[in-house]
Tab-separated table of C-alpha atoms in Angstrom:
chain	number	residue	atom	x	y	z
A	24	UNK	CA	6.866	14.214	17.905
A	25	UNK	CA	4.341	11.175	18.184
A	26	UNK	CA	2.657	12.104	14.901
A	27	UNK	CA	6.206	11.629	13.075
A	28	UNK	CA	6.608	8.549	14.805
A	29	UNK	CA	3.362	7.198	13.859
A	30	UNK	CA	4.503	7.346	10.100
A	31	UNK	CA	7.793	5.889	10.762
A	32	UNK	CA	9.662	2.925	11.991
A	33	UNK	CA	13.171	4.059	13.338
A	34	UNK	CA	16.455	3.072	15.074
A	35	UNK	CA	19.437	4.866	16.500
A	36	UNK	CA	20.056	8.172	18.448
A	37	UNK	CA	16.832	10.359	17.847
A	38	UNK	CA	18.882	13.603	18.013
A	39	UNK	CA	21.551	12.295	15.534
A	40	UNK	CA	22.328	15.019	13.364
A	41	UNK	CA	22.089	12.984	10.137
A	42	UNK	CA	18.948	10.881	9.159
A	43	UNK	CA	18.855	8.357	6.334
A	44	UNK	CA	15.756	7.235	5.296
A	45	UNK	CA	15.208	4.300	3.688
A	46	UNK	CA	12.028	4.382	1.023
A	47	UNK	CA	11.193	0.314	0.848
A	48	UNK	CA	10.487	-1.581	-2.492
A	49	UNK	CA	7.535	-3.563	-2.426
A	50	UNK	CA	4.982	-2.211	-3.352
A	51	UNK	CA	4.474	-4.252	0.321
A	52	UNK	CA	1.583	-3.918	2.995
A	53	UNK	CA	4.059	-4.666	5.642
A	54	UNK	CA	6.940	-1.671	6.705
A	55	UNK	CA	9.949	-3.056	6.117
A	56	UNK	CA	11.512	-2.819	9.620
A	57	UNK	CA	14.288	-5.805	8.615
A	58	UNK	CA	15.939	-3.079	6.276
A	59	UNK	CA	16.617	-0.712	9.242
A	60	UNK	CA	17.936	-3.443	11.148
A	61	UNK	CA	20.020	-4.736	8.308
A	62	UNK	CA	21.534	-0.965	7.688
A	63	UNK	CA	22.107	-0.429	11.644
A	64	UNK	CA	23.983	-3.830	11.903
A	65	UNK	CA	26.092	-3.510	9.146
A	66	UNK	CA	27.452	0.050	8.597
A	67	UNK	CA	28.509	2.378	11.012
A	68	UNK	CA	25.310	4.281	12.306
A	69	UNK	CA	26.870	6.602	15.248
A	70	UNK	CA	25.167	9.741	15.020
A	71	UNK	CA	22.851	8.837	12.186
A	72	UNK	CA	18.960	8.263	12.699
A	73	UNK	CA	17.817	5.075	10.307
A	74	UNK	CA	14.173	5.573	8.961
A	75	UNK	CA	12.006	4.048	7.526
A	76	UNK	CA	8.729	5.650	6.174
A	77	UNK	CA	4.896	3.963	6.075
A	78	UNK	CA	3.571	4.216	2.696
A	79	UNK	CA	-0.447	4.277	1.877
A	80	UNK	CA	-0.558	0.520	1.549
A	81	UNK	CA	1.762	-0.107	4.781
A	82	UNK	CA	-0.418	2.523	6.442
A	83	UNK	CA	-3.947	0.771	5.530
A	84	UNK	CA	-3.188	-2.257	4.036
A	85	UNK	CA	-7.071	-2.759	3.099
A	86	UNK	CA	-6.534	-0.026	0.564
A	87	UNK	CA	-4.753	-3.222	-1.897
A	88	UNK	CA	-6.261	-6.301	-0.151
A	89	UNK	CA	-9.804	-5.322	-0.031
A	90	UNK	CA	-11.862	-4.561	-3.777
A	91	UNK	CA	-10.058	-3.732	-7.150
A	92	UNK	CA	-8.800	-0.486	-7.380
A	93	UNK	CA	-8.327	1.637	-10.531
A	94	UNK	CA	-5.337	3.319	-12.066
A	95	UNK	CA	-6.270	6.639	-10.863
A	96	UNK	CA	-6.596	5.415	-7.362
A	97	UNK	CA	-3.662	3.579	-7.634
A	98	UNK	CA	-1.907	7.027	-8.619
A	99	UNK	CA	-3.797	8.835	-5.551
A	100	UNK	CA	-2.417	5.919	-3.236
A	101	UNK	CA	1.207	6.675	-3.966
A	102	UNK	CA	0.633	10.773	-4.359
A	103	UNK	CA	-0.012	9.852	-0.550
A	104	UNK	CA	3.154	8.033	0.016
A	105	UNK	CA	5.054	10.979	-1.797
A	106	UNK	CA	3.197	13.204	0.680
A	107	UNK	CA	4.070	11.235	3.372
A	108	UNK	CA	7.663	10.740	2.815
A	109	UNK	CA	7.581	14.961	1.913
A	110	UNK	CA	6.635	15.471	4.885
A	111	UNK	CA	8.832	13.086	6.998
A	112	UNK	CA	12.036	14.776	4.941
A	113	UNK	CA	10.987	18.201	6.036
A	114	UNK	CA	10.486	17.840	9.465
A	115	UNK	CA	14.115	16.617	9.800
A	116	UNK	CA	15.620	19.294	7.557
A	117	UNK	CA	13.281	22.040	9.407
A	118	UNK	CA	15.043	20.848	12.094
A	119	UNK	CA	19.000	21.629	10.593
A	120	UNK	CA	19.605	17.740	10.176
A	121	UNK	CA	21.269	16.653	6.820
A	122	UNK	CA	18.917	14.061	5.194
A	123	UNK	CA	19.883	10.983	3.028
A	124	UNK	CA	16.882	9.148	1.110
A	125	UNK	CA	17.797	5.644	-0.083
A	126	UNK	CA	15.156	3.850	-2.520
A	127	UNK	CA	15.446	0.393	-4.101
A	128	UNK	CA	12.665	-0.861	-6.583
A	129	UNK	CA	9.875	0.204	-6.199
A	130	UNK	CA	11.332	2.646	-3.460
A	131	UNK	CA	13.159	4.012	-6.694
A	132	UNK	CA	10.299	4.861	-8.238
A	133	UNK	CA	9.011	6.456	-5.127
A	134	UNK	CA	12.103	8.456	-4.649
A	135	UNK	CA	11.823	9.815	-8.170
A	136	UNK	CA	8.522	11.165	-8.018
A	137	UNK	CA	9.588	12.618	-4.958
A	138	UNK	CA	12.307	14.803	-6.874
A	139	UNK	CA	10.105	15.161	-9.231
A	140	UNK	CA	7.175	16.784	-7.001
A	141	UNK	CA	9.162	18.697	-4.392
A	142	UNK	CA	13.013	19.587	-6.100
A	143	UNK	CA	15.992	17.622	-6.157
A	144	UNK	CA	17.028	19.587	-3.107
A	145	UNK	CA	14.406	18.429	-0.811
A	146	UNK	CA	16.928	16.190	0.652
A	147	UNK	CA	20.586	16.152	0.313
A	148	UNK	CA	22.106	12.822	-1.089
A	149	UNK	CA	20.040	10.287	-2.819
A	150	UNK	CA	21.140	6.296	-3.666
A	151	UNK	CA	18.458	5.209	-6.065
A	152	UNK	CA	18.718	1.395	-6.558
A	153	UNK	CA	17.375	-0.907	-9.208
A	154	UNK	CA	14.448	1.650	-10.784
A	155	UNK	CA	14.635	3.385	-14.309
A	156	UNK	CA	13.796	6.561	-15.795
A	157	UNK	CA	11.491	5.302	-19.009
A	158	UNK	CA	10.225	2.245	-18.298
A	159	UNK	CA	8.793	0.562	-21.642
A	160	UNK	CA	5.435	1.295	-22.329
A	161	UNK	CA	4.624	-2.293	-23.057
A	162	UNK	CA	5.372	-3.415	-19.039
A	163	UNK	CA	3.504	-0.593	-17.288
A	164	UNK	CA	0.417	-0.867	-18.988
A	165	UNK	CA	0.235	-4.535	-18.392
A	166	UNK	CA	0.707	-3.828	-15.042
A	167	UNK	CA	-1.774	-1.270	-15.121
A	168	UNK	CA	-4.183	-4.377	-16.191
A	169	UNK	CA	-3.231	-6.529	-13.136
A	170	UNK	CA	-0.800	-8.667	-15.276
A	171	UNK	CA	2.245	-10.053	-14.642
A	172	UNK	CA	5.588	-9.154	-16.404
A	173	UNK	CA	9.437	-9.555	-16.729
A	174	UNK	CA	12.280	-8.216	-18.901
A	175	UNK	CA	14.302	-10.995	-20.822
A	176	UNK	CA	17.788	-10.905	-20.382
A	177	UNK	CA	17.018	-7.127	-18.607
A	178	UNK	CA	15.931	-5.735	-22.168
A	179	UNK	CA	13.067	-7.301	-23.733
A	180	UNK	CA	9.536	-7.072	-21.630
A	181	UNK	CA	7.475	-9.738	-21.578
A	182	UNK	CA	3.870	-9.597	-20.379
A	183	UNK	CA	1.037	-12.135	-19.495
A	184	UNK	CA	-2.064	-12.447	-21.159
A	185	UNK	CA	-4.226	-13.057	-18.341
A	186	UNK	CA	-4.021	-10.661	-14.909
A	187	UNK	CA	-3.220	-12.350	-12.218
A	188	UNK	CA	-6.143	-14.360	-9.933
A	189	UNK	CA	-5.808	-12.574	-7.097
A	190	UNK	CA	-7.138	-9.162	-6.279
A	191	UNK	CA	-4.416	-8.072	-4.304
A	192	UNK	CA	-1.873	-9.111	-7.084
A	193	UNK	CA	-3.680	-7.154	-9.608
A	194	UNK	CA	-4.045	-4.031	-7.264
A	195	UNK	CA	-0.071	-4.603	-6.428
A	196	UNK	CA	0.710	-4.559	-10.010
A	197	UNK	CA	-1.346	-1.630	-10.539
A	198	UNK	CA	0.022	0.510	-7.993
A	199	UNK	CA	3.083	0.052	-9.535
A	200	UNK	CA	2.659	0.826	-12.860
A	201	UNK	CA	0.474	3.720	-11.684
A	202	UNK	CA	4.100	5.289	-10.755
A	203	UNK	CA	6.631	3.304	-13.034
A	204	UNK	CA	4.071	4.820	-15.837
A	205	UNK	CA	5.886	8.437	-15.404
A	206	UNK	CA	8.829	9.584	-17.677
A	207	UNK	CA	11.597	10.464	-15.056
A	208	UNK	CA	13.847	11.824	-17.966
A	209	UNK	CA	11.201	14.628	-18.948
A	210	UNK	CA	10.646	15.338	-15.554
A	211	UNK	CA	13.948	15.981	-14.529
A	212	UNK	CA	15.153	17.770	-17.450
A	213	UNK	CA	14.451	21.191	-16.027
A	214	UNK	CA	17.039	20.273	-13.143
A	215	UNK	CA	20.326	21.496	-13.941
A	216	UNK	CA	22.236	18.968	-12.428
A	217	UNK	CA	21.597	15.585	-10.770
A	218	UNK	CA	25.230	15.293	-8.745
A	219	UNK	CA	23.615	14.597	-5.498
A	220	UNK	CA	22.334	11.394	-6.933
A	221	UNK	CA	24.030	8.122	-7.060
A	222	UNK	CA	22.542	5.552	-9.398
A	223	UNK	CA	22.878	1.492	-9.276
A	224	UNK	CA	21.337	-0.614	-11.968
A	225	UNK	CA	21.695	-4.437	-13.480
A	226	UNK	CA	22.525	-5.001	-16.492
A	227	UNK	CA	19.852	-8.287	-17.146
A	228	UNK	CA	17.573	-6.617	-14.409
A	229	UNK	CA	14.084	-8.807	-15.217
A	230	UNK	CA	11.945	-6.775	-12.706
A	231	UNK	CA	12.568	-3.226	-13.896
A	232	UNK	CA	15.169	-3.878	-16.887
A	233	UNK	CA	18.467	-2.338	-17.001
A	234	UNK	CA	18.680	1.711	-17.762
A	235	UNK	CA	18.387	1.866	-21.729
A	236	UNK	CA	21.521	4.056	-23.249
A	237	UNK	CA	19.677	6.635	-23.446
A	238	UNK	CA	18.916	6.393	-19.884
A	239	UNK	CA	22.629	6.531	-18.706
A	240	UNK	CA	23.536	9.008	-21.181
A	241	UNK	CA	20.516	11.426	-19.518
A	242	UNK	CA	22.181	10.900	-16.451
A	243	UNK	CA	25.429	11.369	-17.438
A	244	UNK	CA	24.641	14.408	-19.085
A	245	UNK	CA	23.068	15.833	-15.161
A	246	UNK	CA	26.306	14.378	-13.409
A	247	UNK	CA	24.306	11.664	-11.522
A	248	UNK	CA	27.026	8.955	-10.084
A	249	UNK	CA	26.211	5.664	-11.749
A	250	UNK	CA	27.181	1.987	-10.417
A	251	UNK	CA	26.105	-0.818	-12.721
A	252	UNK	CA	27.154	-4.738	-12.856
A	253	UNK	CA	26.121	-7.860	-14.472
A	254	UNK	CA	22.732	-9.275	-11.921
A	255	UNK	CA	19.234	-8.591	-12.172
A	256	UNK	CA	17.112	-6.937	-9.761
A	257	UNK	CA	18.441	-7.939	-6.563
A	258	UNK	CA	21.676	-8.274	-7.141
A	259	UNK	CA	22.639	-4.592	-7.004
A	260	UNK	CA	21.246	-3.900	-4.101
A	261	UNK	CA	23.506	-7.483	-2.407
A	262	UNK	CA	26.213	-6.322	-4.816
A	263	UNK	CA	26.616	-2.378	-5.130
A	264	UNK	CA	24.969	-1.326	-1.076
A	265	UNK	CA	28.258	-1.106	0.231
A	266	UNK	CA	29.895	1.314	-2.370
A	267	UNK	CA	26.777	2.725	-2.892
A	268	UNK	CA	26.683	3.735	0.662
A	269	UNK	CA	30.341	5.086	0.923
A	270	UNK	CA	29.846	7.026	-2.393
A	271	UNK	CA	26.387	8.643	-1.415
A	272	UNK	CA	26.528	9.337	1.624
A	273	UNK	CA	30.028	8.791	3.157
A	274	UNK	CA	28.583	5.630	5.606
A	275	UNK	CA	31.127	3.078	5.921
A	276	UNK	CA	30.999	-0.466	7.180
A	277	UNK	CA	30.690	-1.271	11.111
């Protein structure tokens, strides 16, 4: 329909009777149409649908370039983008398609709340690249003040202390916190297992940090596949995509 295709950019055979959809890290005012093109070019995409999904910000970027927003908005923003990709998910499965949702960084964290909102079955195979379940305290609520942050050597956060001088840096920073903020391993604990999802993390990850023991061992315990390497935050995606794709979802190289 033209109202799906108005939240979506897409490439392959519309009728394919798989769809993955790709939930893009940012958070970004721009839809990341390269990662579509990248996943079409490289793995074998016969009879699969490549999506990718508008978020609040891609969908009216004025909502993070124009005036300050607040936490709360900042969680309203990316309820929306949950919403959105909800509703993008269903229309597919309503329509007997099997649905694959990959989501790297803050696409992760996106793809979480998602499972935790709707049900781990919403969809049926998840790749969930370069997010974390806990993130420390210390990093989200700097980021909820518009600061600036890293993890050292992937463990120890380290935060400004100034915000950033730009508006839209501070409002980017705060609409991520707004949903890095959440404890995935509380959430999820009701669902029995987590099998469907396969999990890739860096070990020295400075964006997000790397998963905490505790973090693996939650995810062990709910049968989640997990991929993990020496890099930071990019590197798993470069590194781990290919056998992340293969183990997920069964999509092999062109």
């Amino acid at each position: 329909s033209q109202e799906m295709k108005d939240l979506i950019y897409f490439s392959g055979d519309e009728k394919a009777p798989t769809v993955l959809i790709n939930v893009q890290a940012g958070p970004s005012t721009e839809l990341a149409e390269n990662i579509v093109e990248y996943i079409v070019a490289t793995y074998n995409t016969t009879d699969i649908l490549t999506v990718n999904p508008h978020q609040a910000q891609t969908l009216d970027p004025n909502i993070i370039e124009g005036n300050e927003i607040t936490l709360e908005q900042a969680i309203n923003f990316n309820d929306e983008s949950v919403e959105t990709l909800h509703q993008i998910i269903k229309y597919f499965k309503d329509e007997g398609r099997t649905v694959y949702v990959v989501g790297n960084s803050f696409g992760a964290f996106v793809t979480q709340e998602l499972i935790a909102k709707k049900g781990i079955d919403v969809a049926d195979e998840y790749l969930i690249i370069s997010g974390r379940l806990d993130i420390n305290d210390l990093m989200w609520q700097g980021l909820a003040e518009g600061k600036n942050g890293y993890f050292e050597n992937g463990v120890t956060p380290i935060v400004d202390t100034e915000p950033f001088d730009e508006v839209f840096q501070r409002n980017e920073a705060r609409l991520f916190a707004s949903i890095a903020m959440n404890r995935y391993t509380q959430h999820f604990n009701t669902i029995e297992s987590l099998s469907n999802i396969t999990y890739i993390y860096g070990e020295t990850d400075e964006a997000v940090g790397s998963l905490t023991a505790e973090e693996v061992t939650f995810l062990q315990s709910k049968n989640a596949n997990i991929l993990y390497g020496n890099g930071g935050h990019e590197e798993p995606f470069v590194g781990f995509i290919e056998q992340g794709f293969s183990e997920a979802f069964g999509i092999e190289l062109q």
